[in-house]
Amino acid sequence: NAGVMQNPRHLVRRRGQEARLRCSPMKGHSHVYWYRQLPEEGLKFMVYLQKENIIDESGMPKERFSAEFPKEGPSILRIQQVVRGDSAAYFCASSQGADAVNEQFFGPGTRLTVL
Amino acid sequence: AQTVTQSQPEMSVQEAETVTLSCTYDTSENNYYLFWYKQPPSRQMILVIRQEAYKQQNATENRFSVNFQKAAKSFSLKISDSQLGDTAMYFCAFMKHAAGANNLFFGTGTRLTVIP
């Protein structure tokens, strides 16, 4: 009974490179959320996706960031032309349904370091 | 907009003692959910307890209980019989009760250390 899987766990990129973060939700979950945690801060919501659809991207920067959750395969958070300020832990969560009755289960996070 | 405030950056408690972590929030919503999450050094986010705003009865989960004061917009977490494994960051979080609006708003966290 695997939980939410994220890879890689650690990712180092140089400024200007692209970062791809992957999230495989729990089995049976079709709702995925991405959060960002800056050092010494709480998690900040970025984007909420269902299969093949972005439902809410109000927390995601308009430029350089994109997310997808294809019909097959993991959800991908993509950061183009990374900058030092993108250094953070990125957490993915998944749920079975679309309301708070359904608990969001979190993955272990991907720690992105931009040199 | 929703905001969640945790005014205690750090707390410590002796093993087996009781500690209370504070959380206040601001919202214009009437129906919502409140959560406490634990983030141990492994960084895994773990749900500790959940409270529905329409329920007056305070939620409890074994050694963890909350004091939910809706009028005051306060949602504190009490940990009884503290154990070394309770050492972690604790985050208070808010979620609106609305279709498609189920992202979590987190506070900045309280770092709890249980002293042996």
mmCIF file of C-alpha atoms in Angstrom:
data_model
loop_
_atom_site.group_PDB
_atom_site.id
_atom_site.type_symbol
_atom_site.label_atom_id
_atom_site.label_comp_id
_atom_site.label_asym_id
_atom_site.label_seq_id
_atom_site.Cartn_x
_atom_site.Cartn_y
_atom_site.Cartn_z
ATOM 1 C CA ASN A 1 0.000 0.000 0.000
ATOM 2 C CA ALA A 2 2.402 2.638 -1.267
ATOM 3 C CA GLY A 3 1.810 6.201 -0.230
ATOM 4 C CA VAL A 4 2.389 9.296 -2.306
ATOM 5 C CA MET A 5 5.693 9.000 -4.121
ATOM 6 C CA GLN A 6 7.834 11.914 -5.147
ATOM 7 C CA ASN A 7 11.065 11.890 -7.085
ATOM 8 C CA PRO A 8 13.695 12.922 -7.011
ATOM 9 C CA ARG A 9 14.019 13.542 -3.283
ATOM 10 C CA HIS A 10 16.811 16.008 -3.870
ATOM 11 C CA LEU A 11 17.458 18.000 -7.020
ATOM 12 C CA VAL A 12 20.270 20.424 -7.692
ATOM 13 C CA ARG A 13 20.085 22.787 -10.620
ATOM 14 C CA ARG A 14 22.107 25.744 -11.797
ATOM 15 C CA ARG A 15 20.429 29.027 -12.530
ATOM 16 C CA GLY A 16 18.726 28.951 -15.909
ATOM 17 C CA GLN A 17 18.229 25.185 -16.021
ATOM 18 C CA GLU A 18 14.910 23.383 -15.899
ATOM 19 C CA ALA A 19 13.615 21.393 -12.941
ATOM 20 C CA ARG A 20 11.082 18.582 -13.265
ATOM 21 C CA LEU A 21 9.467 17.229 -10.139
ATOM 22 C CA ARG A 22 7.351 14.099 -10.241
ATOM 23 C CA CYS A 23 4.511 12.961 -8.057
ATOM 24 C CA SER A 24 2.700 9.628 -8.121
ATOM 25 C CA PRO A 25 -0.494 9.804 -6.070
ATOM 26 C CA MET A 26 -1.748 7.055 -3.844
ATOM 27 C CA LYS A 27 -3.552 4.244 -5.593
ATOM 28 C CA GLY A 28 -7.133 5.238 -6.298
ATOM 29 C CA HIS A 29 -6.482 8.966 -5.868
ATOM 30 C CA SER A 30 -7.231 11.223 -8.809
ATOM 31 C CA HIS A 31 -6.709 14.598 -7.115
ATOM 32 C CA VAL A 32 -3.216 16.059 -6.783
ATOM 33 C CA TYR A 33 -2.021 19.203 -5.049
ATOM 34 C CA TRP A 34 1.397 20.856 -5.134
ATOM 35 C CA TYR A 35 2.716 22.980 -2.271
ATOM 36 C CA ARG A 36 5.967 24.857 -1.801
ATOM 37 C CA GLN A 37 7.753 25.268 1.505
ATOM 38 C CA LEU A 38 10.417 27.925 1.790
ATOM 39 C CA PRO A 39 12.944 27.552 4.625
ATOM 40 C CA GLU A 40 11.392 28.153 8.053
ATOM 41 C CA GLU A 41 7.947 28.748 6.566
ATOM 42 C CA GLY A 42 4.710 26.862 6.216
ATOM 43 C CA LEU A 43 3.558 25.210 3.034
ATOM 44 C CA LYS A 44 2.037 27.438 0.371
ATOM 45 C CA PHE A 45 -0.503 26.092 -2.096
ATOM 46 C CA MET A 46 0.519 26.217 -5.729
ATOM 47 C CA VAL A 47 -1.823 24.172 -7.908
ATOM 48 C CA TYR A 48 -4.616 21.593 -7.756
ATOM 49 C CA LEU A 49 -5.095 19.096 -10.564
ATOM 50 C CA GLN A 50 -7.342 16.237 -11.444
ATOM 51 C CA LYS A 51 -6.562 13.815 -14.222
ATOM 52 C CA GLU A 52 -5.793 15.872 -17.364
ATOM 53 C CA ASN A 53 -7.246 19.050 -15.821
ATOM 54 C CA ILE A 54 -5.922 21.989 -13.836
ATOM 55 C CA ILE A 55 -8.640 22.937 -11.365
ATOM 56 C CA ASP A 56 -6.955 25.742 -9.433
ATOM 57 C CA GLU A 57 -3.584 27.286 -10.203
ATOM 58 C CA SER A 58 -4.076 30.444 -8.183
ATOM 59 C CA GLY A 59 -0.946 29.851 -6.096
ATOM 60 C CA MET A 60 1.411 29.180 -8.962
ATOM 61 C CA PRO A 61 3.614 31.922 -10.423
ATOM 62 C CA LYS A 62 2.419 32.903 -13.883
ATOM 63 C CA GLU A 63 5.830 32.622 -15.465
ATOM 64 C CA ARG A 64 8.279 29.712 -15.602
ATOM 65 C CA PHE A 65 6.034 27.328 -13.618
ATOM 66 C CA SER A 66 3.693 24.758 -15.101
ATOM 67 C CA ALA A 67 1.996 21.587 -13.920
ATOM 68 C CA GLU A 68 0.297 18.663 -15.523
ATOM 69 C CA PHE A 69 -1.389 15.455 -14.488
ATOM 70 C CA PRO A 70 -1.746 13.288 -17.588
ATOM 71 C CA LYS A 71 -4.138 10.422 -18.022
ATOM 72 C CA GLU A 72 -1.259 8.018 -17.579
ATOM 73 C CA GLY A 73 1.764 8.584 -15.421
ATOM 74 C CA PRO A 74 2.713 10.911 -12.596
ATOM 75 C CA SER A 75 1.924 14.545 -12.097
ATOM 76 C CA ILE A 76 4.775 16.814 -13.145
ATOM 77 C CA LEU A 77 5.690 20.215 -11.742
ATOM 78 C CA ARG A 78 8.003 21.956 -14.155
ATOM 79 C CA ILE A 79 10.092 25.010 -13.396
ATOM 80 C CA GLN A 80 11.861 26.596 -16.320
ATOM 81 C CA GLN A 81 14.925 28.838 -16.068
ATOM 82 C CA VAL A 82 15.249 28.316 -12.336
ATOM 83 C CA VAL A 83 16.469 31.121 -10.086
ATOM 84 C CA ARG A 84 17.906 30.995 -6.569
ATOM 85 C CA GLY A 85 14.550 32.004 -5.117
ATOM 86 C CA ASP A 86 13.059 28.749 -6.396
ATOM 87 C CA SER A 87 15.131 26.828 -3.837
ATOM 88 C CA ALA A 88 12.563 25.190 -1.579
ATOM 89 C CA ALA A 89 10.921 21.925 -0.667
ATOM 90 C CA TYR A 90 8.092 21.015 -3.004
ATOM 91 C CA PHE A 91 5.408 18.753 -1.608
ATOM 92 C CA CYS A 92 2.768 16.858 -3.468
ATOM 93 C CA ALA A 93 -0.428 15.615 -1.837
ATOM 94 C CA SER A 94 -3.208 13.449 -3.183
ATOM 95 C CA SER A 95 -6.781 12.733 -2.194
ATOM 96 C CA GLN A 96 -9.519 10.396 -3.265
ATOM 97 C CA GLY A 97 -12.190 13.056 -3.564
ATOM 98 C CA ALA A 98 -12.623 16.752 -4.029
ATOM 99 C CA ASP A 99 -13.545 18.008 -0.593
ATOM 100 C CA ALA A 100 -12.108 18.236 2.881
ATOM 101 C CA VAL A 101 -13.788 15.021 3.972
ATOM 102 C CA ASN A 102 -11.129 13.323 1.889
ATOM 103 C CA GLU A 103 -7.776 13.599 3.616
ATOM 104 C CA GLN A 104 -4.848 14.903 1.655
ATOM 105 C CA PHE A 105 -1.922 12.506 1.966
ATOM 106 C CA PHE A 106 1.472 14.080 1.500
ATOM 107 C CA GLY A 107 4.552 12.770 -0.213
ATOM 108 C CA PRO A 108 8.042 13.125 1.290
ATOM 109 C CA GLY A 109 8.809 16.197 -0.788
ATOM 110 C CA THR A 110 11.496 17.168 -3.281
ATOM 111 C CA ARG A 111 14.155 19.529 -2.026
ATOM 112 C CA LEU A 112 15.264 21.761 -4.880
ATOM 113 C CA THR A 113 18.531 23.625 -4.573
ATOM 114 C CA VAL A 114 19.430 26.205 -7.180
ATOM 115 C CA LEU A 115 23.114 27.088 -7.325
ATOM 116 C CA ALA B 1 -8.514 35.744 1.812
ATOM 117 C CA GLN B 2 -7.710 33.286 4.543
ATOM 118 C CA THR B 3 -4.808 33.723 6.929
ATOM 119 C CA VAL B 4 -3.517 31.385 9.605
ATOM 120 C CA THR B 5 -1.321 32.675 12.413
ATOM 121 C CA GLN B 6 0.846 30.665 14.754
ATOM 122 C CA SER B 7 2.409 33.058 17.219
ATOM 123 C CA GLN B 8 4.756 30.595 18.908
ATOM 124 C CA PRO B 9 7.786 29.860 16.709
ATOM 125 C CA GLU B 10 9.215 27.444 19.278
ATOM 126 C CA MET B 11 7.934 25.539 22.282
ATOM 127 C CA SER B 12 9.394 22.923 24.570
ATOM 128 C CA VAL B 13 7.830 20.497 27.015
ATOM 129 C CA GLN B 14 9.080 17.884 29.425
ATOM 130 C CA GLU B 15 8.356 14.306 28.519
ATOM 131 C CA ALA B 16 4.999 13.146 29.945
ATOM 132 C CA GLU B 17 3.814 16.720 30.446
ATOM 133 C CA THR B 18 1.092 18.586 28.543
ATOM 134 C CA VAL B 19 1.649 21.361 26.034
ATOM 135 C CA THR B 20 -0.722 23.609 24.101
ATOM 136 C CA LEU B 21 0.091 25.080 20.702
ATOM 137 C CA SER B 22 -1.817 28.190 19.605
ATOM 138 C CA CYS B 23 -3.401 28.964 16.261
ATOM 139 C CA THR B 24 -5.674 31.762 15.144
ATOM 140 C CA TYR B 25 -7.156 32.299 11.729
ATOM 141 C CA ASP B 26 -9.068 34.890 9.795
ATOM 142 C CA THR B 27 -11.810 34.125 7.316
ATOM 143 C CA SER B 28 -15.176 35.382 6.161
ATOM 144 C CA GLU B 29 -16.332 31.834 5.485
ATOM 145 C CA ASN B 30 -18.888 30.220 7.740
ATOM 146 C CA ASN B 31 -18.197 26.624 6.814
ATOM 147 C CA TYR B 32 -14.636 25.374 6.814
ATOM 148 C CA TYR B 33 -12.239 22.797 8.186
ATOM 149 C CA LEU B 34 -9.225 23.184 10.439
ATOM 150 C CA PHE B 35 -6.275 20.845 10.702
ATOM 151 C CA TRP B 36 -3.114 20.257 12.635
ATOM 152 C CA TYR B 37 -0.253 18.644 10.731
ATOM 153 C CA LYS B 38 2.992 17.325 12.163
ATOM 154 C CA GLN B 39 6.266 17.530 10.252
ATOM 155 C CA PRO B 40 9.012 15.499 11.954
ATOM 156 C CA PRO B 41 12.672 15.776 10.921
ATOM 157 C CA SER B 42 11.932 13.366 8.066
ATOM 158 C CA ARG B 43 9.853 16.271 6.637
ATOM 159 C CA GLN B 44 6.873 14.018 5.961
ATOM 160 C CA MET B 45 3.617 15.874 6.600
ATOM 161 C CA ILE B 46 1.313 13.852 8.820
ATOM 162 C CA LEU B 47 -2.276 14.745 9.667
ATOM 163 C CA VAL B 48 -2.724 14.869 13.440
ATOM 164 C CA ILE B 49 -6.297 16.001 13.864
ATOM 165 C CA ARG B 50 -9.165 17.633 11.960
ATOM 166 C CA GLN B 51 -12.109 19.790 13.048
ATOM 167 C CA GLU B 52 -15.227 20.718 11.092
ATOM 168 C CA ALA B 53 -16.317 24.267 11.864
ATOM 169 C CA TYR B 54 -19.990 23.328 12.065
ATOM 170 C CA LYS B 55 -19.269 20.871 14.880
ATOM 171 C CA GLN B 56 -19.208 22.380 18.332
ATOM 172 C CA GLN B 57 -17.616 19.347 19.925
ATOM 173 C CA ASN B 58 -13.843 19.533 20.035
ATOM 174 C CA ALA B 59 -12.035 16.805 18.115
ATOM 175 C CA THR B 60 -9.797 14.346 19.954
ATOM 176 C CA GLU B 61 -7.361 11.724 18.732
ATOM 177 C CA ASN B 62 -5.783 9.758 21.561
ATOM 178 C CA ARG B 63 -3.313 12.144 23.255
ATOM 179 C CA PHE B 64 -4.176 15.004 20.897
ATOM 180 C CA SER B 65 -7.151 17.292 21.351
ATOM 181 C CA VAL B 66 -8.178 20.712 20.162
ATOM 182 C CA ASN B 67 -9.853 23.707 21.716
ATOM 183 C CA PHE B 68 -11.927 25.201 18.912
ATOM 184 C CA GLN B 69 -13.395 28.627 19.613
ATOM 185 C CA LYS B 70 -15.254 29.654 16.470
ATOM 186 C CA ALA B 71 -16.231 33.133 17.596
ATOM 187 C CA ALA B 72 -12.666 33.907 18.565
ATOM 188 C CA LYS B 73 -11.311 32.128 15.466
ATOM 189 C CA SER B 74 -8.965 30.150 17.635
ATOM 190 C CA PHE B 75 -7.894 26.536 17.196
ATOM 191 C CA SER B 76 -5.303 25.353 19.707
ATOM 192 C CA LEU B 77 -3.767 21.883 19.913
ATOM 193 C CA LYS B 78 -3.204 20.164 23.227
ATOM 194 C CA ILE B 79 -0.758 17.300 23.448
ATOM 195 C CA SER B 80 -1.059 15.258 26.619
ATOM 196 C CA ASP B 81 1.570 12.883 28.028
ATOM 197 C CA SER B 82 4.156 14.237 25.591
ATOM 198 C CA GLN B 83 6.503 11.690 24.065
ATOM 199 C CA LEU B 84 9.925 12.089 22.493
ATOM 200 C CA GLY B 85 8.415 11.146 19.146
ATOM 201 C CA ASP B 86 6.210 14.236 19.312
ATOM 202 C CA THR B 87 9.257 16.397 18.604
ATOM 203 C CA ALA B 88 8.440 18.042 15.273
ATOM 204 C CA MET B 89 7.168 21.137 13.527
ATOM 205 C CA TYR B 90 3.424 21.542 13.935
ATOM 206 C CA PHE B 91 1.390 23.395 11.349
ATOM 207 C CA CYS B 92 -2.131 24.654 11.719
ATOM 208 C CA ALA B 93 -4.094 24.697 8.454
ATOM 209 C CA PHE B 94 -7.425 25.925 7.090
ATOM 210 C CA MET B 95 -9.583 24.703 4.232
ATOM 211 C CA LYS B 96 -12.751 26.256 2.853
ATOM 212 C CA HIS B 97 -15.813 24.062 2.612
ATOM 213 C CA ALA B 98 -16.577 24.722 -1.020
ATOM 214 C CA ALA B 99 -16.494 22.655 -4.186
ATOM 215 C CA GLY B 100 -13.156 22.872 -5.925
ATOM 216 C CA ALA B 101 -11.663 25.018 -3.170
ATOM 217 C CA ASN B 102 -9.918 22.358 -1.184
ATOM 218 C CA ASN B 103 -6.411 23.696 -1.008
ATOM 219 C CA LEU B 104 -4.920 24.081 2.442
ATOM 220 C CA PHE B 105 -3.747 27.381 3.939
ATOM 221 C CA PHE B 106 -0.942 26.807 6.432
ATOM 222 C CA GLY B 107 0.463 28.814 9.303
ATOM 223 C CA THR B 108 4.194 29.308 9.709
ATOM 224 C CA GLY B 109 4.521 26.502 12.209
ATOM 225 C CA THR B 110 5.603 25.886 15.786
ATOM 226 C CA ARG B 111 8.733 23.877 16.470
ATOM 227 C CA LEU B 112 8.029 21.606 19.438
ATOM 228 C CA THR B 113 10.835 19.938 21.340
ATOM 229 C CA VAL B 114 10.064 17.242 23.899
ATOM 230 C CA ILE B 115 12.767 17.140 26.532
ATOM 231 C CA PRO B 116 13.587 13.783 28.127
#
